[in-house]
Amino acid sequence: MNDQTAPAGVMPAFRVAPGHPASLLPAALPVRALLAGTGGYLPRRIVTNDELAARLDTSDAWIVERTGIHQRHIAAPDETAVFMGAEAARAALANGGGTAGDVDALIVATSTPDEAFPATAVRIQYLLGIRRGFGFDLSAACSGFIYALGVADALIRTGMARGVLVIGTEVYSRILDWQDRSTCVLFGDGAGAAFLVAGGGSGASTDRGLLSTHLHSDGALGDILSVDGAVGRRDRPGVLLMNGREVFRHAVARMADAVDEALMANGLSHTDVDWLVPHQANLRIIDAMGRRLGLPSERVVVTVDRHANTSAASIPLALAEALADGRIRPGQLVLMEALGGGLTWGSALLRV
Ligand code: UT7
């Protein structure tokens, strides 16, 4: 179609202005988001199952058997979403050999921001001494990190940014009903971050980087996992409500679909996957996903036993841990998947 005849409301196809130097054609743009570094932060205070069982009608045996969780980290008042996110992001940037000047954008996935605004991302931008670029928060509950990876990938592929900090930071202890044994034993606080940089591009031979991300949501299922209030509502700050069995059922089915979708989109099969880095909600769900991929448990990164469910922070924390201890090595293929309130779910494939 000729640009001049494009009907109203339809974007004309991309055209380079006549005389534009060939070196500026899209083929010369960076095409991949490479993982440069990761980092994490966990609150100082550890709360064991036995500590919860001392004040709730629950037991270490029940929690371990149903979830695989042994303990969780709980934030002190000074360990805010901003503070923890900044610590994780600072570590990711340093680990990736970057400085403040290399960051064009910050995307923070969180359902528990300290304030309605300024965005957590902008507060972190300031704390890290980043005086340019932009930052914003993204709300997709436990799928937040996968969503943020998807957005960062798009920013980098389109040339809007060359360095992006993707951060998951959560203080779920604020939105839990500590009398409700069916939810409060499941979650913990923490933050994880990844520093992504543009790589590849015209003529580049690398097959490293984010291969693809796959995002989904279905509002019809919003009520099976929700928070009945909002930041800043003094009358109704909100607590987390969950129909655990229903969420469990959807988690296994939807994440399995998202995993297949990611592999198919890249012409890969289960046997190509080196590592599964799943959202850490329940060891039974994680084991089911690992079995489905035919991966031995040594190839599945698990932190839920020590961190519990840290929502949008769980995947970057797990990724940071397995990269730091040398389990995940350069060149390996990492599959990430998550499901959370919304419902939201998705997957991402990354060659480290
Ligand atoms: O990150 C977002 C995604 N979230 C998830 O993926 C969570 C998905 N769901 C789950 O992980 C599981 O459904 C739970 C761990 C939440 C619950 O495990 P379950 O095997 O589905 O247990 P249930 O809800 O069917 O409850 C079994 C029993 C119930 O008692 P009755 O009705 O059978 O007498 C509960 O009242 O266990 C009881 N129960 C507890 N007992 C001791 C529930 N919570 C507790 C508890 N301690 N903390």
CSV table of C-alpha atoms and ligand atoms in Angstrom, one decimal:
chain,number,residue,atom,x,y,z
A,1,MET,CA,0.0,0.0,0.0
A,2,ASN,CA,1.2,3.5,-0.8
A,3,ASP,CA,1.7,5.6,2.3
A,4,GLN,CA,-0.4,8.5,0.9
A,5,THR,CA,-3.4,6.3,0.4
A,6,ALA,CA,-3.4,4.7,3.9
A,7,PRO,CA,-6.9,5.0,5.4
A,8,ALA,CA,-7.4,7.0,8.5
A,9,GLY,CA,-6.4,5.2,11.7
A,10,VAL,CA,-4.1,2.8,9.9
A,11,MET,CA,-0.4,3.5,10.5
A,12,PRO,CA,1.5,3.8,7.2
A,13,ALA,CA,4.3,1.3,6.7
A,14,PHE,CA,7.7,2.4,7.9
A,15,ARG,CA,9.6,4.3,5.1
A,16,VAL,CA,13.0,5.8,5.3
A,17,ALA,CA,13.1,9.4,3.9
A,18,PRO,CA,14.8,9.7,0.5
A,19,GLY,CA,18.5,10.3,0.9
A,20,HIS,CA,18.6,8.8,4.3
A,21,PRO,CA,22.1,7.2,4.8
A,22,ALA,CA,21.9,3.4,4.5
A,23,SER,CA,23.8,3.1,7.8
A,24,LEU,CA,20.7,4.3,9.6
A,25,LEU,CA,18.4,1.8,8.1
A,26,PRO,CA,16.6,-0.5,10.6
A,27,ALA,CA,18.9,-3.4,9.7
A,28,ALA,CA,21.7,-1.5,11.6
A,29,LEU,CA,19.6,-1.2,14.8
A,30,PRO,CA,20.3,-3.5,17.7
A,31,VAL,CA,18.1,-6.5,17.5
A,32,ARG,CA,18.6,-8.3,20.8
A,33,ALA,CA,18.4,-7.7,24.5
A,34,LEU,CA,21.5,-9.3,26.0
A,35,LEU,CA,21.6,-10.2,29.7
A,36,ALA,CA,24.6,-8.2,31.1
A,37,GLY,CA,24.1,-8.8,34.8
A,38,THR,CA,21.8,-9.7,37.7
A,39,GLY,CA,21.4,-8.9,41.3
A,40,GLY,CA,19.1,-9.5,44.3
A,41,TYR,CA,18.3,-8.3,47.8
A,42,LEU,CA,16.6,-10.2,50.6
A,43,PRO,CA,15.5,-8.6,53.9
A,44,ARG,CA,17.6,-9.3,56.9
A,45,ARG,CA,14.9,-11.0,58.9
A,46,ILE,CA,14.1,-14.7,58.3
A,47,VAL,CA,10.8,-16.1,59.5
A,48,THR,CA,10.6,-19.9,59.8
A,49,ASN,CA,7.5,-22.0,59.5
A,50,ASP,CA,7.8,-22.9,63.2
A,51,GLU,CA,7.7,-19.2,64.0
A,52,LEU,CA,4.4,-18.8,62.1
A,53,ALA,CA,3.1,-22.1,63.7
A,54,ALA,CA,3.6,-20.6,67.1
A,55,ARG,CA,0.9,-18.0,66.5
A,56,LEU,CA,-1.3,-19.6,63.8
A,57,ASP,CA,-3.2,-22.9,63.4
A,58,THR,CA,-0.6,-24.3,61.0
A,59,SER,CA,2.5,-26.5,61.1
A,60,ASP,CA,6.0,-26.8,59.5
A,61,ALA,CA,4.9,-30.2,58.2
A,62,TRP,CA,1.8,-28.9,56.4
A,63,ILE,CA,3.6,-25.9,54.8
A,64,VAL,CA,6.6,-28.0,53.7
A,65,GLU,CA,4.4,-30.8,52.3
A,66,ARG,CA,1.9,-28.6,50.4
A,67,THR,CA,4.4,-25.9,49.2
A,68,GLY,CA,8.0,-26.8,49.8
A,69,ILE,CA,8.5,-23.6,51.8
A,70,HIS,CA,10.7,-23.7,54.9
A,71,GLN,CA,11.2,-20.0,55.6
A,72,ARG,CA,10.7,-16.5,54.1
A,73,HIS,CA,12.4,-13.1,54.4
A,74,ILE,CA,10.2,-10.3,55.9
A,75,ALA,CA,11.1,-6.7,55.3
A,76,ALA,CA,11.8,-4.3,58.2
A,77,PRO,CA,10.3,-0.8,57.9
A,78,ASP,CA,13.4,0.6,56.3
A,79,GLU,CA,13.5,-2.2,53.7
A,80,THR,CA,11.0,-0.6,51.4
A,81,ALA,CA,10.2,-1.6,47.8
A,82,VAL,CA,12.4,1.3,46.6
A,83,PHE,CA,15.3,0.4,48.9
A,84,MET,CA,15.3,-3.3,48.1
A,85,GLY,CA,14.8,-2.6,44.3
A,86,ALA,CA,17.7,-0.1,44.4
A,87,GLU,CA,20.0,-2.6,46.1
A,88,ALA,CA,19.1,-5.3,43.6
A,89,ALA,CA,19.5,-2.9,40.6
A,90,ARG,CA,22.8,-1.5,41.8
A,91,ALA,CA,24.1,-5.1,42.1
A,92,ALA,CA,22.8,-6.0,38.6
A,93,LEU,CA,24.4,-2.9,37.1
A,94,ALA,CA,27.8,-3.5,38.7
A,95,ASN,CA,27.7,-7.2,37.9
A,96,GLY,CA,27.0,-6.4,34.3
A,97,GLY,CA,29.9,-3.9,34.1
A,98,GLY,CA,27.5,-1.0,33.7
A,99,THR,CA,27.4,2.5,35.2
A,100,ALA,CA,24.6,5.0,35.7
A,101,GLY,CA,25.3,6.5,32.4
A,102,ASP,CA,24.5,3.2,30.6
A,103,VAL,CA,20.9,3.1,31.8
A,104,ASP,CA,18.3,4.5,29.4
A,105,ALA,CA,15.3,3.0,31.1
A,106,LEU,CA,14.1,1.4,34.3
A,107,ILE,CA,11.1,-0.9,34.5
A,108,VAL,CA,9.9,-1.9,37.9
A,109,ALA,CA,7.5,-4.8,38.3
A,110,THR,CA,5.7,-4.5,41.6
A,111,SER,CA,2.2,-4.9,43.1
A,112,THR,CA,3.4,-3.4,46.4
A,113,PRO,CA,4.9,0.1,45.6
A,114,ASP,CA,5.7,2.3,48.6
A,115,GLU,CA,3.7,5.2,47.0
A,116,ALA,CA,1.1,5.6,44.3
A,117,PHE,CA,3.6,7.9,42.7
A,118,PRO,CA,6.4,8.9,42.0
A,119,ALA,CA,6.9,5.5,40.5
A,120,THR,CA,9.2,3.1,42.3
A,121,ALA,CA,11.3,3.1,39.1
A,122,VAL,CA,11.9,6.8,39.3
A,123,ARG,CA,12.8,6.7,43.0
A,124,ILE,CA,15.3,4.0,42.1
A,125,GLN,CA,16.6,6.0,39.1
A,126,TYR,CA,17.4,8.8,41.5
A,127,LEU,CA,19.0,6.6,44.2
A,128,LEU,CA,21.3,5.1,41.5
A,129,GLY,CA,22.5,8.5,40.4
A,130,ILE,CA,20.9,8.0,36.9
A,131,ARG,CA,20.1,11.5,35.7
A,132,ARG,CA,18.8,10.7,32.2
A,133,GLY,CA,16.3,8.4,30.5
A,134,PHE,CA,13.0,7.3,32.0
A,135,GLY,CA,11.5,4.9,34.5
A,136,PHE,CA,8.0,3.5,35.2
A,137,ASP,CA,6.2,0.8,37.2
A,138,LEU,CA,4.4,-2.1,35.7
A,139,SER,CA,1.6,-4.1,37.5
A,140,ALA,CA,1.2,-7.7,36.5
A,141,ALA,CA,1.4,-9.4,40.0
A,142,CYS,CA,3.6,-12.5,40.0
A,143,SER,CA,4.1,-12.4,36.2
A,144,GLY,CA,5.5,-8.9,36.5
A,145,PHE,CA,9.1,-9.8,35.8
A,146,ILE,CA,8.2,-11.7,32.6
A,147,TYR,CA,6.0,-8.7,31.5
A,148,ALA,CA,8.9,-6.3,32.3
A,149,LEU,CA,11.3,-8.4,30.3
A,150,GLY,CA,8.9,-8.3,27.3
A,151,VAL,CA,8.6,-4.5,27.5
A,152,ALA,CA,12.4,-4.1,27.9
A,153,ASP,CA,12.9,-6.4,24.9
A,154,ALA,CA,10.6,-4.2,22.8
A,155,LEU,CA,12.4,-1.0,23.9
A,156,ILE,CA,15.7,-2.4,22.9
A,157,ARG,CA,14.6,-4.1,19.6
A,158,THR,CA,13.0,-0.8,18.5
A,159,GLY,CA,16.0,1.2,19.4
A,160,MET,CA,14.2,3.3,22.1
A,161,ALA,CA,16.8,2.2,24.7
A,162,ARG,CA,20.1,0.5,24.8
A,163,GLY,CA,20.5,-0.2,28.5
A,164,VAL,CA,17.5,-1.3,30.6
A,165,LEU,CA,17.2,-2.2,34.2
A,166,VAL,CA,14.4,-4.6,34.8
A,167,ILE,CA,13.5,-4.9,38.5
A,168,GLY,CA,11.0,-6.9,40.5
A,169,THR,CA,10.6,-5.6,44.1
A,170,GLU,CA,7.9,-6.7,46.4
A,171,VAL,CA,6.8,-6.2,50.0
A,172,TYR,CA,3.9,-8.7,50.2
A,173,SER,CA,4.1,-8.8,54.0
A,174,ARG,CA,2.2,-5.4,53.8
A,175,ILE,CA,-0.8,-6.9,52.0
A,176,LEU,CA,-1.1,-10.2,53.8
A,177,ASP,CA,-3.8,-11.0,56.4
A,178,TRP,CA,-1.5,-12.4,59.0
A,179,GLN,CA,-4.5,-14.2,60.6
A,180,ASP,CA,-5.2,-16.1,57.3
A,181,ARG,CA,-3.2,-19.3,57.4
A,182,SER,CA,-4.2,-20.2,53.8
A,183,THR,CA,-2.3,-17.2,52.4
A,184,CYS,CA,0.2,-15.6,54.9
A,185,VAL,CA,2.4,-18.7,55.0
A,186,LEU,CA,3.0,-18.6,51.3
A,187,PHE,CA,4.7,-15.2,50.6
A,188,GLY,CA,7.9,-13.4,51.4
A,189,ASP,CA,9.6,-10.1,50.6
A,190,GLY,CA,12.6,-9.3,48.3
A,191,ALA,CA,13.9,-7.8,45.1
A,192,GLY,CA,15.7,-9.0,42.0
A,193,ALA,CA,17.0,-7.2,39.0
A,194,ALA,CA,18.5,-7.8,35.5
A,195,PHE,CA,20.5,-5.3,33.4
A,196,LEU,CA,19.8,-5.8,29.7
A,197,VAL,CA,21.9,-4.2,27.0
A,198,ALA,CA,21.4,-3.9,23.2
A,199,GLY,CA,23.5,-6.4,21.2
A,200,GLY,CA,23.5,-8.2,18.0
A,201,GLY,CA,22.4,-6.1,15.1
A,202,SER,CA,23.4,-6.2,11.5
A,203,GLY,CA,26.0,-8.8,10.7
A,204,ALA,CA,26.3,-9.8,14.3
A,205,SER,CA,26.8,-13.6,14.8
A,206,THR,CA,25.5,-13.8,18.4
A,207,ASP,CA,22.6,-16.1,19.2
A,208,ARG,CA,22.6,-14.8,22.8
A,209,GLY,CA,20.0,-12.7,24.4
A,210,LEU,CA,16.2,-12.7,24.9
A,211,LEU,CA,14.9,-14.9,22.1
A,212,SER,CA,11.2,-14.1,22.8
A,213,THR,CA,8.7,-13.3,25.4
A,214,HIS,CA,5.0,-14.4,25.5
A,215,LEU,CA,2.5,-12.5,27.6
A,216,HIS,CA,-1.1,-13.3,28.4
A,217,SER,CA,-3.9,-12.1,30.6
A,218,ASP,CA,-7.6,-13.1,31.3
A,219,GLY,CA,-9.6,-10.7,33.4
A,220,ALA,CA,-12.5,-13.2,33.7
A,221,LEU,CA,-10.3,-15.0,36.3
A,222,GLY,CA,-9.5,-11.8,38.3
A,223,ASP,CA,-11.3,-12.8,41.5
A,224,ILE,CA,-9.4,-16.0,42.2
A,225,LEU,CA,-6.3,-14.1,43.2
A,226,SER,CA,-6.7,-10.4,44.1
A,227,VAL,CA,-6.0,-7.6,46.6
A,228,ASP,CA,-9.2,-5.9,47.7
A,229,GLY,CA,-7.8,-2.4,48.1
A,230,ALA,CA,-5.1,-0.2,46.9
A,231,VAL,CA,-2.0,1.8,47.9
A,232,GLY,CA,-3.0,5.1,49.4
A,233,ARG,CA,-6.6,4.0,50.4
A,234,ARG,CA,-6.5,4.5,54.2
A,235,ASP,CA,-10.0,3.0,54.5
A,236,ARG,CA,-9.1,0.0,52.5
A,237,PRO,CA,-5.4,-0.7,52.0
A,238,GLY,CA,-6.3,-4.2,50.9
A,239,VAL,CA,-5.3,-7.8,51.7
A,240,LEU,CA,-4.5,-10.6,49.4
A,241,LEU,CA,-7.3,-13.1,48.7
A,242,MET,CA,-6.8,-16.3,46.9
A,243,ASN,CA,-8.6,-19.5,45.9
A,244,GLY,CA,-5.5,-21.6,46.1
A,245,ARG,CA,-6.9,-24.7,44.4
A,246,GLU,CA,-8.2,-22.8,41.4
A,247,VAL,CA,-5.0,-20.8,41.0
A,248,PHE,CA,-3.0,-24.0,41.2
A,249,ARG,CA,-5.1,-25.6,38.5
A,250,HIS,CA,-4.8,-22.7,36.1
A,251,ALA,CA,-1.1,-22.3,37.0
A,252,VAL,CA,-0.1,-25.7,35.7
A,253,ALA,CA,-2.2,-25.5,32.6
A,254,ARG,CA,-1.4,-22.0,31.5
A,255,MET,CA,2.3,-22.1,32.2
A,256,ALA,CA,2.6,-25.3,30.3
A,257,ASP,CA,0.9,-23.7,27.3
A,258,ALA,CA,3.2,-20.6,27.6
A,259,VAL,CA,6.3,-22.8,27.7
A,260,ASP,CA,5.2,-24.7,24.6
A,261,GLU,CA,4.5,-21.4,22.9
A,262,ALA,CA,8.0,-20.1,23.6
A,263,LEU,CA,9.7,-23.2,22.3
A,264,MET,CA,7.6,-23.4,19.2
A,265,ALA,CA,8.1,-19.7,18.4
A,266,ASN,CA,11.9,-20.4,18.3
A,267,GLY,CA,11.8,-23.8,16.6
A,268,LEU,CA,13.2,-25.4,19.8
A,269,SER,CA,12.1,-28.4,21.7
A,270,HIS,CA,12.1,-29.4,25.4
A,271,THR,CA,15.5,-31.1,25.0
A,272,ASP,CA,17.1,-27.8,24.0
A,273,VAL,CA,16.3,-26.2,27.4
A,274,ASP,CA,19.3,-26.2,29.8
A,275,TRP,CA,17.5,-24.5,32.8
A,276,LEU,CA,14.0,-23.8,33.9
A,277,VAL,CA,13.9,-20.7,36.1
A,278,PRO,CA,10.2,-20.7,37.1
A,279,HIS,CA,8.1,-18.3,39.2
A,280,GLN,CA,8.5,-19.6,42.8
A,281,ALA,CA,5.0,-20.1,44.2
A,282,ASN,CA,4.8,-23.8,45.1
A,283,LEU,CA,7.3,-26.6,44.7
A,284,ARG,CA,4.6,-28.9,43.5
A,285,ILE,CA,3.9,-26.6,40.6
A,286,ILE,CA,7.6,-26.2,39.9
A,287,ASP,CA,8.1,-30.0,39.9
A,288,ALA,CA,5.1,-30.5,37.6
A,289,MET,CA,6.6,-28.0,35.1
A,290,GLY,CA,10.0,-29.6,35.3
A,291,ARG,CA,8.5,-33.1,34.7
A,292,ARG,CA,6.6,-31.8,31.7
A,293,LEU,CA,9.8,-30.5,30.2
A,294,GLY,CA,11.6,-33.8,31.0
A,295,LEU,CA,14.2,-31.8,33.0
A,296,PRO,CA,15.9,-33.5,35.9
A,297,SER,CA,15.4,-31.5,39.2
A,298,GLU,CA,19.1,-30.5,39.1
A,299,ARG,CA,18.2,-28.4,36.0
A,300,VAL,CA,15.4,-26.5,37.7
A,301,VAL,CA,16.3,-23.5,39.8
A,302,VAL,CA,14.4,-23.6,43.2
A,303,THR,CA,14.4,-20.8,45.8
A,304,VAL,CA,10.8,-21.2,47.1
A,305,ASP,CA,12.1,-23.3,50.0
A,306,ARG,CA,14.1,-20.3,51.3
A,307,HIS,CA,12.4,-17.2,49.8
A,308,ALA,CA,8.7,-18.4,49.6
A,309,ASN,CA,6.7,-16.6,46.9
A,310,THR,CA,8.2,-13.1,46.4
A,311,SER,CA,5.9,-12.4,43.4
A,312,ALA,CA,7.6,-10.3,40.7
A,313,ALA,CA,10.9,-10.6,42.5
A,314,SER,CA,11.0,-14.4,42.5
A,315,ILE,CA,12.4,-15.1,39.0
A,316,PRO,CA,15.1,-12.4,39.0
A,317,LEU,CA,16.2,-13.6,42.5
A,318,ALA,CA,16.4,-17.2,41.3
A,319,LEU,CA,18.2,-16.2,38.1
A,320,ALA,CA,20.7,-14.1,40.1
A,321,GLU,CA,21.4,-16.9,42.5
A,322,ALA,CA,22.0,-19.5,39.8
A,323,LEU,CA,24.2,-17.2,37.8
A,324,ALA,CA,26.2,-16.1,40.8
A,325,ASP,CA,26.9,-19.7,42.0
A,326,GLY,CA,27.9,-20.7,38.5
A,327,ARG,CA,25.1,-23.2,37.8
A,328,ILE,CA,23.9,-21.3,34.8
A,329,ARG,CA,26.7,-20.7,32.3
A,330,PRO,CA,27.2,-18.5,29.3
A,331,GLY,CA,25.6,-19.9,26.2
A,332,GLN,CA,23.0,-21.9,28.0
A,333,LEU,CA,19.3,-21.7,27.2
A,334,VAL,CA,17.1,-20.5,30.1
A,335,LEU,CA,13.3,-20.9,30.1
A,336,MET,CA,11.3,-18.6,32.5
A,337,GLU,CA,7.6,-18.8,33.2
A,338,ALA,CA,5.1,-17.3,35.6
A,339,LEU,CA,1.4,-16.9,36.5
A,340,GLY,CA,-0.1,-14.4,38.8
A,341,GLY,CA,-3.1,-12.3,39.8
A,342,GLY,CA,-5.1,-10.9,36.9
A,343,LEU,CA,-4.8,-13.6,35.8
A,344,THR,CA,-1.6,-12.9,34.0
A,345,TRP,CA,0.9,-15.4,32.8
A,346,GLY,CA,3.7,-15.7,30.3
A,347,SER,CA,7.1,-17.1,29.4
A,348,ALA,CA,10.5,-15.9,28.2
A,349,LEU,CA,13.4,-17.7,26.5
A,350,LEU,CA,16.9,-16.4,27.1
A,351,ARG,CA,20.3,-17.5,25.9
A,352,VAL,CA,22.6,-16.3,28.6
B,1,UT7,O1,2.1,-16.7,42.8
B,1,UT7,C1,0.7,-16.6,42.4
B,1,UT7,C2,0.3,-18.0,42.0
B,1,UT7,N1,-0.1,-18.7,43.3
B,1,UT7,C3,0.0,-20.0,43.3
B,1,UT7,O2,0.4,-20.6,42.3
B,1,UT7,C4,-0.6,-20.7,44.4
B,1,UT7,C5,-1.4,-21.9,43.9
B,1,UT7,N2,-2.0,-22.7,45.0
B,1,UT7,C6,-1.2,-23.4,45.9
B,1,UT7,O3,0.0,-23.3,45.9
B,1,UT7,C7,-2.0,-24.4,46.8
B,1,UT7,O4,-3.3,-24.5,46.4
B,1,UT7,C8,-1.9,-23.9,48.3
B,1,UT7,C9,-0.5,-24.1,48.8
B,1,UT7,C10,-2.4,-22.5,48.4
B,1,UT7,C11,-2.9,-24.8,49.1
B,1,UT7,O5,-2.6,-26.2,49.0
B,1,UT7,P1,-3.7,-27.2,48.6
B,1,UT7,O6,-3.1,-28.6,48.6
B,1,UT7,O7,-4.4,-26.7,47.4
B,1,UT7,O8,-4.6,-27.1,49.9
B,1,UT7,P2,-6.1,-26.7,50.1
B,1,UT7,O9,-6.3,-25.2,49.8
B,1,UT7,O10,-6.9,-27.6,49.3
B,1,UT7,O11,-6.4,-26.9,51.6
B,1,UT7,C12,-6.3,-28.2,52.2
B,1,UT7,C13,-6.6,-28.1,53.7
B,1,UT7,C14,-7.8,-27.3,54.0
B,1,UT7,O12,-8.5,-27.9,55.1
B,1,UT7,P3,-9.8,-28.8,54.8
B,1,UT7,O13,-10.8,-27.8,54.1
B,1,UT7,O14,-9.4,-29.9,53.9
B,1,UT7,O15,-10.2,-29.2,56.1
B,1,UT7,C15,-7.3,-26.0,54.5
B,1,UT7,O16,-8.1,-25.3,55.4
B,1,UT7,O17,-5.5,-27.5,54.3
B,1,UT7,C16,-6.0,-26.4,55.1
B,1,UT7,N3,-5.0,-25.3,55.2
B,1,UT7,C17,-4.0,-25.3,56.1
B,1,UT7,N4,-3.7,-26.2,57.1
B,1,UT7,C18,-2.6,-25.9,57.8
B,1,UT7,C19,-4.9,-24.3,54.4
B,1,UT7,N5,-3.8,-23.6,54.8
B,1,UT7,C20,-3.2,-24.2,55.8
B,1,UT7,C21,-2.1,-24.0,56.6
B,1,UT7,N6,-1.8,-24.8,57.6
B,1,UT7,N7,-1.3,-22.9,56.4
